[in-house]
XYZ file of C-alpha atoms in Angstrom:
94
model
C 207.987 182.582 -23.093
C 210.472 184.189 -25.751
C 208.564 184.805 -28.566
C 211.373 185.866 -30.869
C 213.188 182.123 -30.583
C 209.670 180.680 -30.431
C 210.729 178.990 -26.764
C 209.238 178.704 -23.200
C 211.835 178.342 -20.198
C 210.853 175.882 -17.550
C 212.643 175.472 -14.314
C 215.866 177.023 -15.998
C 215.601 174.522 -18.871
C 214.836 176.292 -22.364
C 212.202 174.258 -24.344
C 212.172 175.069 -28.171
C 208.451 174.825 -29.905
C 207.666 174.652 -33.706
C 205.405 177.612 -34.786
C 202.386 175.546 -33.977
C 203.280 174.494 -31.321
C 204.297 178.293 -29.706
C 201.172 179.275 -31.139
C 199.110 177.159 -29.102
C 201.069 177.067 -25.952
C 200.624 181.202 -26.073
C 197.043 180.544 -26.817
C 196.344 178.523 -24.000
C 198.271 180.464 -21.449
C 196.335 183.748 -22.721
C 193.381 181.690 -22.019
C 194.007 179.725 -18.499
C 190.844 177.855 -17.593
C 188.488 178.921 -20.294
C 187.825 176.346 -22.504
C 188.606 176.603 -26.290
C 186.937 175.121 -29.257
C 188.694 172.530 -31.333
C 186.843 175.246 -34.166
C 188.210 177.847 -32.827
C 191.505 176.609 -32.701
C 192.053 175.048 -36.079
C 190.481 178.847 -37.302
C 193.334 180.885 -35.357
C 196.277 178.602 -35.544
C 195.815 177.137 -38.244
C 193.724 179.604 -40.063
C 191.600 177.059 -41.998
C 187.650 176.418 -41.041
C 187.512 172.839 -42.625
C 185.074 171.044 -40.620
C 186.821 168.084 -41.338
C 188.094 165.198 -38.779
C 191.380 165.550 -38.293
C 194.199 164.483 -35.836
C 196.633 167.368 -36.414
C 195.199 169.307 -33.405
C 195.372 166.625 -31.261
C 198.557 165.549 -32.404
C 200.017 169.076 -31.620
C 198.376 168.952 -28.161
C 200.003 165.714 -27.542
C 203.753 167.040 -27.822
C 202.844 170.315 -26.351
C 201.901 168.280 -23.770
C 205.055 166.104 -23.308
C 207.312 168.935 -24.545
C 205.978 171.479 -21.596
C 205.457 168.018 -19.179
C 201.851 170.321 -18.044
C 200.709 167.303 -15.519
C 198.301 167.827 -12.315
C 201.732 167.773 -10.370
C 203.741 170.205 -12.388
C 200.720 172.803 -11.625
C 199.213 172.760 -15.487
C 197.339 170.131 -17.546
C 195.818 170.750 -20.633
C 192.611 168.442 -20.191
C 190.258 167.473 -23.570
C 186.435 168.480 -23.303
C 184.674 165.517 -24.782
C 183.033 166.710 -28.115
C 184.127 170.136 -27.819
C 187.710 171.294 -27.689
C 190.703 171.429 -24.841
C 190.921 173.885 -21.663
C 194.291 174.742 -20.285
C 193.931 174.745 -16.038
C 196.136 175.951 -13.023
C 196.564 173.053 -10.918
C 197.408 173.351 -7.403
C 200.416 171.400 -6.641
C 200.365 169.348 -4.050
């Protein structure tokens, strides 16, 4: 991760991330296999508490997601906790 162009270097192929989306990718990785709250997340990313339904989050998970390809296979997935938040977890590749 290169946190001064906001980027994240997978097999030799440099990835560029919004703010956001650098944010939570450095989040999760500082937090492999602990689930985090989707309240916890909006507070530190996004530095708001609204309680409000909203798909930002999840639409920032989405394209970190695709953007980082974190799949079983790839050794990452990011998986949702139903009602609760998302959890980042090391996947043995097969």
């Amino acid at each position: 991760m290169n946190r001064l162009e906001r980027s994240v270097t997978i097999h030799e192929q440099t990835v560029i991330l919004t703010a956001k989306e650098f944010d939570l990718t450095e989040m999760f990785f500082k937090n492999t296999d602990r689930t985090l709250s989707r309240h916890y997340i909006m507070q530190t990313i996004w530095r708001t508490t609204a309680t409000l339904a909203t798909r930002t989050l999840d639409m920032h998970i989405s394209r970190v997601r695709a953007k980082l390809d974190l799949r079983s296979e790839n050794g990452f997935r990011i998986s949702t906790v139903f009602g609760y938040g998302y959890r980042l977890e090391l996947r043995s590749k097969p």
